[in-house]
Tab-separated table of C-alpha atoms and ligand atoms in Angstrom:
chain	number	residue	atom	x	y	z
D	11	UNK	CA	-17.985	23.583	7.238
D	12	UNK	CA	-14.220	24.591	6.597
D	13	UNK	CA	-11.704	25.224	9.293
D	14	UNK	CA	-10.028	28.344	8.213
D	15	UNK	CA	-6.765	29.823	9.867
D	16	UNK	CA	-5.277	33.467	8.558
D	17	UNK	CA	-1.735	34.449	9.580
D	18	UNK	CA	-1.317	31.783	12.285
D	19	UNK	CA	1.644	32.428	14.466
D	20	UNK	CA	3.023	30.464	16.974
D	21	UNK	CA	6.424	31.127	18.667
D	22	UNK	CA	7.725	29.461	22.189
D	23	UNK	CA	10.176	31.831	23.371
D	24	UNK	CA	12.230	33.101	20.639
D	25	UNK	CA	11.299	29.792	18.383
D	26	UNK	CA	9.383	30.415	15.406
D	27	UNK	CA	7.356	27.311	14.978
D	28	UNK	CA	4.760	29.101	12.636
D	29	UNK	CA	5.130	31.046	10.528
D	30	UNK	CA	2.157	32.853	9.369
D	31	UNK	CA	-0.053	30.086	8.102
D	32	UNK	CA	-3.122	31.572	6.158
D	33	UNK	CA	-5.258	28.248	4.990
D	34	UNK	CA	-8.615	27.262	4.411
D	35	UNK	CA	-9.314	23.351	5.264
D	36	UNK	CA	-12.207	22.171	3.417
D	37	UNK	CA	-15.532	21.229	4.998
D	38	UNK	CA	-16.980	17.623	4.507
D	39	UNK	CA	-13.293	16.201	3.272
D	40	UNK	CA	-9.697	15.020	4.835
D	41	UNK	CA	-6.904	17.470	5.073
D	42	UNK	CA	-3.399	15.585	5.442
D	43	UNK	CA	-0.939	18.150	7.212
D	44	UNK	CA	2.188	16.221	6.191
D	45	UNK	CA	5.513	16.899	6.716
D	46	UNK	CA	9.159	16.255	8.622
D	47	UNK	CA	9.289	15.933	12.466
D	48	UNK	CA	9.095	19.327	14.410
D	49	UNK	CA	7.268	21.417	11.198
D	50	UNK	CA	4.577	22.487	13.384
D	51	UNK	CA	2.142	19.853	12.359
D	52	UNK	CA	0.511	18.994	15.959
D	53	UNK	CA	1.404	22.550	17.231
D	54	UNK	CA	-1.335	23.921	14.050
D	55	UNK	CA	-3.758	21.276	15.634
D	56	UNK	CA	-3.190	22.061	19.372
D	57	UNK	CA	-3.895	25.428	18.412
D	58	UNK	CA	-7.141	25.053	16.426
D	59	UNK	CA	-8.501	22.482	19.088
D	60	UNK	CA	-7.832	25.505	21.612
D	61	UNK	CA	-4.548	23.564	23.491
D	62	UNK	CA	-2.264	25.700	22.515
D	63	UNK	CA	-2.603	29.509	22.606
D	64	UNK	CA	-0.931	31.655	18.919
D	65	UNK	CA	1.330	34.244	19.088
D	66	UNK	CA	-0.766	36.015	16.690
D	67	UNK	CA	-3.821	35.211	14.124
D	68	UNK	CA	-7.178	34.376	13.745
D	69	UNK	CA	-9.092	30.839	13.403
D	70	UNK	CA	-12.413	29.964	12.549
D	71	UNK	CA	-14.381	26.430	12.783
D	72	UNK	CA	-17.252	26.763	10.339
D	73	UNK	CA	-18.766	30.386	10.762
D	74	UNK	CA	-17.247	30.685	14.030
D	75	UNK	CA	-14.110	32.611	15.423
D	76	UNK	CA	-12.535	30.496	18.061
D	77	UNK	CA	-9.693	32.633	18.476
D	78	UNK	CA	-8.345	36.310	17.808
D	79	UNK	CA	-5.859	38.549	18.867
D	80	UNK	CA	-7.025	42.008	17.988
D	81	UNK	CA	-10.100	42.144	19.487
D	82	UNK	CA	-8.898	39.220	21.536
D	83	UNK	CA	-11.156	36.297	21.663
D	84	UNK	CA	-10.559	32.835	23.154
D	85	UNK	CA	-13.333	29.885	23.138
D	86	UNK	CA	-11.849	27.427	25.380
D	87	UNK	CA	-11.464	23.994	24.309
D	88	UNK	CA	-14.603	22.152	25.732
D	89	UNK	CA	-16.489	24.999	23.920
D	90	UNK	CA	-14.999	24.207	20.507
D	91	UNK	CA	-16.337	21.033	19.954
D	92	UNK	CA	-13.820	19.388	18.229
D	93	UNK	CA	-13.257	15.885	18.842
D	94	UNK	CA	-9.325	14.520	19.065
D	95	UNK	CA	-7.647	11.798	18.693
D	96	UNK	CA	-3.673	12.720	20.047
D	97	UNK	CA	-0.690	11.105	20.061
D	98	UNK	CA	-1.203	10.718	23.509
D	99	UNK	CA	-4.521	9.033	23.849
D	100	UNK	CA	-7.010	11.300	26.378
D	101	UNK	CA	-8.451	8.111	27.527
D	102	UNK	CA	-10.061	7.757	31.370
D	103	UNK	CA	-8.149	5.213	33.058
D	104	UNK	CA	-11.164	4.646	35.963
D	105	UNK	CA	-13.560	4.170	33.811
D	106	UNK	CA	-14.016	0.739	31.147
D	107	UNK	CA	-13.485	0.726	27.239
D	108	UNK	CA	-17.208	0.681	26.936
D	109	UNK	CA	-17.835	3.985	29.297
D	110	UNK	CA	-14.750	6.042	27.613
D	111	UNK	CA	-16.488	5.348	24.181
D	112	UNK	CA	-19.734	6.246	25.420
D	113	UNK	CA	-18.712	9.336	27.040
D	114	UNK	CA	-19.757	11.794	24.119
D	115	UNK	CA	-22.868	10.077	23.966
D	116	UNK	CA	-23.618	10.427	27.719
D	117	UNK	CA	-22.500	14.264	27.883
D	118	UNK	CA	-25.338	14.495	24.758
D	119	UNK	CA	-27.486	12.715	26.968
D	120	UNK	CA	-28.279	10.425	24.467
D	121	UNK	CA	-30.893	7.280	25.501
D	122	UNK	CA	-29.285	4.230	27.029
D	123	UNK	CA	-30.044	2.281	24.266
D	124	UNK	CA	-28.836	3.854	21.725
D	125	UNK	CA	-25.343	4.850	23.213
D	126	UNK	CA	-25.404	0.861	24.257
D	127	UNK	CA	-25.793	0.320	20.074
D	128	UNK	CA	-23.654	2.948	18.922
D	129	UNK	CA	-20.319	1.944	21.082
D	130	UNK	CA	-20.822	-1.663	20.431
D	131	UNK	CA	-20.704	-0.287	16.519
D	132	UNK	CA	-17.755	1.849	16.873
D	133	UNK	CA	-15.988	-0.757	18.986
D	134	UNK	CA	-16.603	-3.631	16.162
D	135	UNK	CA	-15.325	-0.926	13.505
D	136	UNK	CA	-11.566	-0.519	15.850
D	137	UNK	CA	-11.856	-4.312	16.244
D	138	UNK	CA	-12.410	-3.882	20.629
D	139	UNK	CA	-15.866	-5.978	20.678
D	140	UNK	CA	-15.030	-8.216	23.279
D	141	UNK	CA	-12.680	-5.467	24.541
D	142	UNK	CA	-16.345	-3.590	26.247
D	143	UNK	CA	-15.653	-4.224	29.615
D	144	UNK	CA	-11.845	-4.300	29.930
D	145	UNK	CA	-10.472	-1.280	32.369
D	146	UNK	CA	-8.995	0.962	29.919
D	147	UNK	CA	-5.615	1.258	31.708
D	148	UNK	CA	-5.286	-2.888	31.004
D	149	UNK	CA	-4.646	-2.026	27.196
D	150	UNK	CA	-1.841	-1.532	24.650
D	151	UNK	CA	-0.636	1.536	23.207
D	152	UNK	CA	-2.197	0.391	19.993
D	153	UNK	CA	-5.247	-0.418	21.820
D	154	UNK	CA	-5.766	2.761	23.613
D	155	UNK	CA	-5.764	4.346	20.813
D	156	UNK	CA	-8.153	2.445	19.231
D	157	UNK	CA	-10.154	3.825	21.791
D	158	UNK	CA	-10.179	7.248	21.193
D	159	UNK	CA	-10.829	6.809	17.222
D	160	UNK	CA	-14.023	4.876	18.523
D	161	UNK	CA	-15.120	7.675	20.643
D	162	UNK	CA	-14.316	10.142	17.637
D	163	UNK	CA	-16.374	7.780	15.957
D	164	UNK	CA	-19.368	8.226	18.396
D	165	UNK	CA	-19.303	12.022	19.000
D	166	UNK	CA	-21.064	14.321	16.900
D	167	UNK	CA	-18.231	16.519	16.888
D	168	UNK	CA	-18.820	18.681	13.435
D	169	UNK	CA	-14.553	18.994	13.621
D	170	UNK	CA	-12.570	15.832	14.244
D	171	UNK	CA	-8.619	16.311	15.012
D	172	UNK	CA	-6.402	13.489	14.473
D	173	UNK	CA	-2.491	13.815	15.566
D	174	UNK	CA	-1.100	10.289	14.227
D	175	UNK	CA	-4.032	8.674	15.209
D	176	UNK	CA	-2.732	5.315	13.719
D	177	UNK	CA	1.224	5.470	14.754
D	178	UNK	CA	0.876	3.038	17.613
D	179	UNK	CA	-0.840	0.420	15.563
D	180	UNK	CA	0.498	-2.589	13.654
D	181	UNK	CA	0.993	-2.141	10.238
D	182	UNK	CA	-1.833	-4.548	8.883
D	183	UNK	CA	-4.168	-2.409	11.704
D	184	UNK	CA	-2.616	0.519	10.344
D	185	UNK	CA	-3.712	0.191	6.608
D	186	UNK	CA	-7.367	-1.355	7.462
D	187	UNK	CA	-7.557	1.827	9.482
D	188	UNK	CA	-7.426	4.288	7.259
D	189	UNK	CA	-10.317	2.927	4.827
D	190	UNK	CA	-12.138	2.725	7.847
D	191	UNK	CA	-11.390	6.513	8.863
D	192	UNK	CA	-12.028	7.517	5.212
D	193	UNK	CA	-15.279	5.910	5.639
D	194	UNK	CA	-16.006	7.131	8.323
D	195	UNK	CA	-15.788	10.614	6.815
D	196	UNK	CA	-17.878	9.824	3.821
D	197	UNK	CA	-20.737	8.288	5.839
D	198	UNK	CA	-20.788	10.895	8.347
D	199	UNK	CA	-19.796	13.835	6.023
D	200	UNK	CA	-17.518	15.510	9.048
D	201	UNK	CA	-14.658	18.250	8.996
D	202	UNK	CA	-11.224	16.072	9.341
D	203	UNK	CA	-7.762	16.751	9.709
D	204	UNK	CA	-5.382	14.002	10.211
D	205	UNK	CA	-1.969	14.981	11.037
D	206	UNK	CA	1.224	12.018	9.942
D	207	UNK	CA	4.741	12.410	8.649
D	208	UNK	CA	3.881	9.479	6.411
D	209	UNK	CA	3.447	9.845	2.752
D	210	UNK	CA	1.844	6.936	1.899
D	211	UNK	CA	-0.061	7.624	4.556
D	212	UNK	CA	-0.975	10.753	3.468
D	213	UNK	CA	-2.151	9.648	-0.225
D	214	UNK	CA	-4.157	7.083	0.659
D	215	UNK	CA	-6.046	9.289	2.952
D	216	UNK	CA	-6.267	12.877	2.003
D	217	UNK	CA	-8.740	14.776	0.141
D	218	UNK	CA	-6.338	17.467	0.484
D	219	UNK	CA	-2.444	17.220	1.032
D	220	UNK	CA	-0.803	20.489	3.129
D	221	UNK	CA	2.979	20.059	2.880
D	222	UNK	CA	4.365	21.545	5.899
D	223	UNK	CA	7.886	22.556	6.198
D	224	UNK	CA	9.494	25.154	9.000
D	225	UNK	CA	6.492	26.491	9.906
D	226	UNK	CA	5.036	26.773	6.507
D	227	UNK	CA	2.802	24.905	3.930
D	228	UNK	CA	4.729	24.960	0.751
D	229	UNK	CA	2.443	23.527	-1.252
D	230	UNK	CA	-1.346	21.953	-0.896
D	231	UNK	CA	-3.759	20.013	-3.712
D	232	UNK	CA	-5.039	16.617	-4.147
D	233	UNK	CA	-3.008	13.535	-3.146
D	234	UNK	CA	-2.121	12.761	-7.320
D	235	UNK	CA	-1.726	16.242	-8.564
D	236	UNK	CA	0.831	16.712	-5.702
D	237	UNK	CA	2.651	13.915	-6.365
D	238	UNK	CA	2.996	14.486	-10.479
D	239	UNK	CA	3.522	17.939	-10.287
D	240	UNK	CA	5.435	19.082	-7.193
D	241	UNK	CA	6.604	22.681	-6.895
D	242	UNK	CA	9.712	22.162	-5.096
D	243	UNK	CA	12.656	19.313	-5.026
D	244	UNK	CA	11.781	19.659	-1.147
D	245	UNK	CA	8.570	18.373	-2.300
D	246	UNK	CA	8.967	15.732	-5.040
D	247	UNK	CA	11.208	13.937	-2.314
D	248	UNK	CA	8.999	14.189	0.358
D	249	UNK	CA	5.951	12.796	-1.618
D	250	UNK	CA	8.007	10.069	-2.937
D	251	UNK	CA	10.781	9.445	-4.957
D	252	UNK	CA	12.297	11.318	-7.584
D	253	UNK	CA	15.129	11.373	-9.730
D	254	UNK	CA	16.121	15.103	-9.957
D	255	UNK	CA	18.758	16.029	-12.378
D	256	UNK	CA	20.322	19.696	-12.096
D	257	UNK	CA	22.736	20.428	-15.218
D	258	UNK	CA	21.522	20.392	-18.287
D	259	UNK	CA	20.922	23.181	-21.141
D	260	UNK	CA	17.309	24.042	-21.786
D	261	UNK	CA	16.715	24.235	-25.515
D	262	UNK	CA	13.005	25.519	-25.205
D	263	UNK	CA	12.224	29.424	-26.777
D	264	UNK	CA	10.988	29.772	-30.046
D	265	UNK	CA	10.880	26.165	-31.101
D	266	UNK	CA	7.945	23.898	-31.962
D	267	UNK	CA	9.093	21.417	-30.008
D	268	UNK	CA	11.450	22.187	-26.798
D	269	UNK	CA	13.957	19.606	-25.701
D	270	UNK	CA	16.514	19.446	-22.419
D	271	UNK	CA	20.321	18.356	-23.130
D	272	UNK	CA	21.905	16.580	-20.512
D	273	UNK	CA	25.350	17.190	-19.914
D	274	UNK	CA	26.016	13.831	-22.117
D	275	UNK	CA	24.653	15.063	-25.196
D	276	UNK	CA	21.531	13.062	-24.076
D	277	UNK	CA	18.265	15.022	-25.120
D	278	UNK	CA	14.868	14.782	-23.485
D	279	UNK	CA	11.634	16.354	-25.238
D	280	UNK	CA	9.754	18.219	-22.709
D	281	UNK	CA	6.404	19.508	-22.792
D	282	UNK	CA	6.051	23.232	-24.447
D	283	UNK	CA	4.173	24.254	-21.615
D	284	UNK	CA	6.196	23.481	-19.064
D	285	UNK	CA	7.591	26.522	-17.974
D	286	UNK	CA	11.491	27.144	-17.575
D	287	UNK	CA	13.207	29.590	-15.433
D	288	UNK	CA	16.686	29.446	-13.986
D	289	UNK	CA	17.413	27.388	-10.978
D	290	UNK	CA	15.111	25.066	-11.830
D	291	UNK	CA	15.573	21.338	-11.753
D	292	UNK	CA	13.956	18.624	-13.628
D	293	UNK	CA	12.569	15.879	-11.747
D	294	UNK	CA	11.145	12.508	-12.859
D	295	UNK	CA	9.311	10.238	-11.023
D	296	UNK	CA	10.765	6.349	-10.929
D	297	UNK	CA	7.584	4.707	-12.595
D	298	UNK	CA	7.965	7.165	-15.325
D	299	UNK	CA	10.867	6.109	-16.853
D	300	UNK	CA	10.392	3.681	-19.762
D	301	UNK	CA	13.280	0.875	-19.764
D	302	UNK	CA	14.502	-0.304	-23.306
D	303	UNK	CA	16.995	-3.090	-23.778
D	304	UNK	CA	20.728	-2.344	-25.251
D	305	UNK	CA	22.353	0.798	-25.870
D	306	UNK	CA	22.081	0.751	-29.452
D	307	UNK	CA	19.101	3.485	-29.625
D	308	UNK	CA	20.782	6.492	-29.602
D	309	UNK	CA	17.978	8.750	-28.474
D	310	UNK	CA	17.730	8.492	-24.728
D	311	UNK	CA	20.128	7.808	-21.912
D	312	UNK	CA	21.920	4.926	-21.608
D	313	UNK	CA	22.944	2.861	-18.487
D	314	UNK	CA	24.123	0.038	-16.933
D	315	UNK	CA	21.818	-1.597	-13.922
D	316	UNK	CA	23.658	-1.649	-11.048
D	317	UNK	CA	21.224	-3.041	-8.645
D	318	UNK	CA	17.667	-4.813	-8.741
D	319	UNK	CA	15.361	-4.795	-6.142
D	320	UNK	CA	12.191	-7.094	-6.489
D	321	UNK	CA	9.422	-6.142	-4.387
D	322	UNK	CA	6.538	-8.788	-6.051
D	323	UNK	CA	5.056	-6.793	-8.230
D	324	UNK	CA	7.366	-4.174	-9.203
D	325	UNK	CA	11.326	-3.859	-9.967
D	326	UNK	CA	13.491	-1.046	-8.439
D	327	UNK	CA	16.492	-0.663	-10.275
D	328	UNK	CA	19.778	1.296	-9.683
D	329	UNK	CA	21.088	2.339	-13.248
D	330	UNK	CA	24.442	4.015	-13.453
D	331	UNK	CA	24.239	7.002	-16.020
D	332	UNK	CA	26.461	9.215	-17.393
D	333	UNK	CA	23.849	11.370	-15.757
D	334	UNK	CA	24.650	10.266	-12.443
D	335	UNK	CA	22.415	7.299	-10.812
D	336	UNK	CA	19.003	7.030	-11.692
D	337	UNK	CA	16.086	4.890	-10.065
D	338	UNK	CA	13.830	3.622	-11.909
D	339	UNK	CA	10.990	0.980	-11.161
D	340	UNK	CA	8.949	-0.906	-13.762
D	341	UNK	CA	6.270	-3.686	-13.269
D	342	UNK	CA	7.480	-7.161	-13.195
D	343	UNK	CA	7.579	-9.423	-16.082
D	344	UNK	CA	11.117	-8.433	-17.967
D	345	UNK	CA	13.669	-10.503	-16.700
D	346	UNK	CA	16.474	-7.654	-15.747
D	347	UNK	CA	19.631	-8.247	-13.572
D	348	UNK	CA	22.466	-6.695	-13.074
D	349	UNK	CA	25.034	-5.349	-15.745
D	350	UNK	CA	21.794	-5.133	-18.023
D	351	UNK	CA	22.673	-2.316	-20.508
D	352	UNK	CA	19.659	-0.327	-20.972
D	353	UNK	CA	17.895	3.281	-22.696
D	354	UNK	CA	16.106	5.102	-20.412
D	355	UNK	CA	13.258	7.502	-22.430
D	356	UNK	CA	10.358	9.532	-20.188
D	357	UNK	CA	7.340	10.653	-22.423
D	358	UNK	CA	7.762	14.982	-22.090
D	359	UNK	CA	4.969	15.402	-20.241
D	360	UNK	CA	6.404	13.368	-17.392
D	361	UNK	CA	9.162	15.317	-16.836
D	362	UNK	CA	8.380	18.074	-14.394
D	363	UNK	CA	9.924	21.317	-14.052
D	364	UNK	CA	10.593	22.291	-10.124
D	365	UNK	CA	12.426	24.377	-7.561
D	366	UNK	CA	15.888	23.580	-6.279
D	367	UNK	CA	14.906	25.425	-2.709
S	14	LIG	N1	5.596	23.430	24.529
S	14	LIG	C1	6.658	23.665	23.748
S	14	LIG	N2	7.710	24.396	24.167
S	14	LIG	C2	8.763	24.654	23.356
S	14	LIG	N3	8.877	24.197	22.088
S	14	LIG	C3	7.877	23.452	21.623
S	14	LIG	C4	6.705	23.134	22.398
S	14	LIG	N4	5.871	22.389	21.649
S	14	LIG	C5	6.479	22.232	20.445
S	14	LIG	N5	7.671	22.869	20.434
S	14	LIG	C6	8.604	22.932	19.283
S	14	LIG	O1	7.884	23.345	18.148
S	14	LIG	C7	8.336	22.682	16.991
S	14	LIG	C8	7.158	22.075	16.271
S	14	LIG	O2	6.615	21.051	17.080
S	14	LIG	P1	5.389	20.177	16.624
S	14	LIG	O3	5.055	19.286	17.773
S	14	LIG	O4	4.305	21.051	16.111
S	14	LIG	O5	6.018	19.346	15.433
S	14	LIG	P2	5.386	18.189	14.531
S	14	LIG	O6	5.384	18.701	13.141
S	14	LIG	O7	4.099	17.751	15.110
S	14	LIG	O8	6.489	17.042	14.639
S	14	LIG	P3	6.347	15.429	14.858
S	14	LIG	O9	6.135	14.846	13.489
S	14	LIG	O10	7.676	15.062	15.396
S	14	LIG	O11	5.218	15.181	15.793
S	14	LIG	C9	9.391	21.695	17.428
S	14	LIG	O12	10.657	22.250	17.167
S	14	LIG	C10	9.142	21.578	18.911
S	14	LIG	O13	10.337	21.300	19.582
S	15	LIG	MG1	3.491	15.995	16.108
């Protein structure tokens, strides 16, 4: 069951902090909402959970409208049944770990044994077993929050909200978490959206990426295809990192084979399909880049590394271009340092045509 929202608005005072956001979340998956501090992100959640009222707009949870403006209609948040996990944990400081995890199960009025089972199982999944009886208010940050995935975990909320569920965690926690929350999806097939402003984050969680920015989503698709074929510069250096080169001559119409010219002379065979328009930039991703020694072939650009970075498996290098700088990173194994004189070459299908804005 998707979570759909058309022409969300959402203004405090005369602050636009959305902007019209018409999206359709798929059911049974992980939506990322990803994006820089203060895009809206947790304000699009707070306002599907039923926290925050729009401005303007319409949202449904499965087959049902939660909220409407015109004929106004407002189900109030303990009628949405969406489970959260916020930034700032809900958790019941009078009551123990055990009895906050269990609370879903107790509203459900589920048997004693069973809610005694299914809180010790959540609890093992967080890593809080021998947490059970601890006061909740004797915890970390970290900790709390562990709490309120494990009572996500428990409820049989159909829609589970997550704003940075994992930011207060450390960052071994932090990784083992999100295999754990992606299983947790699989198994239990529910309706997830997972809020971060971390990439990496993001791709090793998401069914679905949502780039936010100002209020917006520029751009949404799976974790891979967003990455290799960003529509905006924005958005190739928010996913990651990309070397984006602005002047150069595009040598593509009516030729079998199009090609780019730097403003070197270098020349770059691109792909025929992809398509060129004015203010467009090329970008190319740092893995793409294939690193040959010397200068002495003439047909791609050559450079001088200016900086190595070893990271155990891969190399990061700095290599100063008549181009300008370009990064470039390339698995282990060649022994580069720097002053290295090198040819950088990109197969055309790897370089990607995108929007300066
Ligand atoms: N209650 C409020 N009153 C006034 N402005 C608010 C309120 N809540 C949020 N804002 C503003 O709305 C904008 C979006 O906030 P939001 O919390 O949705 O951002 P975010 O994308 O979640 O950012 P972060 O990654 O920092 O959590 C920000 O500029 C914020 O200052
Ligand atoms: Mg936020």
């Amino acid at each position: 069951m998707s979570i759909v929202v058309e022409n969300l608005c959402k203004s405090f005072g005369l602050h636009t902090v959305l902007d019209g956001i018409s999206e359709t979340f798929p059911g049974q998956s992980i939506s990322v909402l990803l994006g820089a501090s203060g895009c809206g992100k947790s304000t699009t959640l707070r306002c599907i959970a039923g926290l925050e009222k729009p401005t303007s707009g319409r949202i449904r949870l499965g087959e049902r409208v939660v909220y409407q403006d015109a004929p106004f209609r407002s189900i109030p948040v303990e009628k949405r049944q969406v489970g959260m996990v916020f930034q700032s944990y809900a958790i019941w400081p009078h009551m123990t770990v055990f009895q906050n995890v269990g609370l879903p199960l107790r509203a459900a009025r589920r048997p004693r044994e069973e809610i005694v089972r299914r809180v010790r199982d959540a609890l093992a999944m967080v890593g809080l077993d021998s947490f059970a009886e601890r006061s909740a208010t004797q915890l970390s940050g970290g900790q709390q929050q562990r709490v309120a995935l494990a009572r996500c975990i428990v409820s049989e909320a159909e829609f589970i909200l997550m704003d940075e569920p994992l930011s207060n965690l450390d960052a071994k926690l932090r990784i083992a978490m999100r295999s754990e929350i992606r299983e947790l999806q699989r198994r239990l097939g529910r309706t997830v959206l997972f809020v971060t402003h971390d990439q990496e984050e993001a791709m090793s969680i998401a069914d679905t990426i949502f780039l936010f920015r100002a209020g917006r989503i520029l751009q949404s698709g799976p974790p891979q295809a967003t990455y290799e074929q960003p529509a905006t510069r924005y958005a190739a250096e928010f996913l990651g990192r990309a070397n984006i080169l602005q002047e150069f001559e595009w040598c593509g119409e009516g030729r079998q084979a199009p090609f780019v010219r730097l403003r070197d002379g270098t020349q770059f065979p691109v792909s025929p399909e992809s398509g060129f328009s004015p203010g467009k930039a090329l970008c190319i991703r740092p893995e793409k880049w294939r690193i040959a020694d010397g200068t002495e072939d003439r047909r791609g650009l050559p450079g001088t590394i200016t900086r190595v970075s070893y990271t155990g498996d891969r190399c990061e290098y700095a290599i100063e271009t008549p181009a300008g700088v370009i990064s470039a990173v390339e698995l282990t194994g060649r022994n580069r340092g720097t002053g290295d004189s090198v040819t950088l070459s990109v197969a055309p299908a790897d370089i990607k045509l995108v929007s300066t804005d």
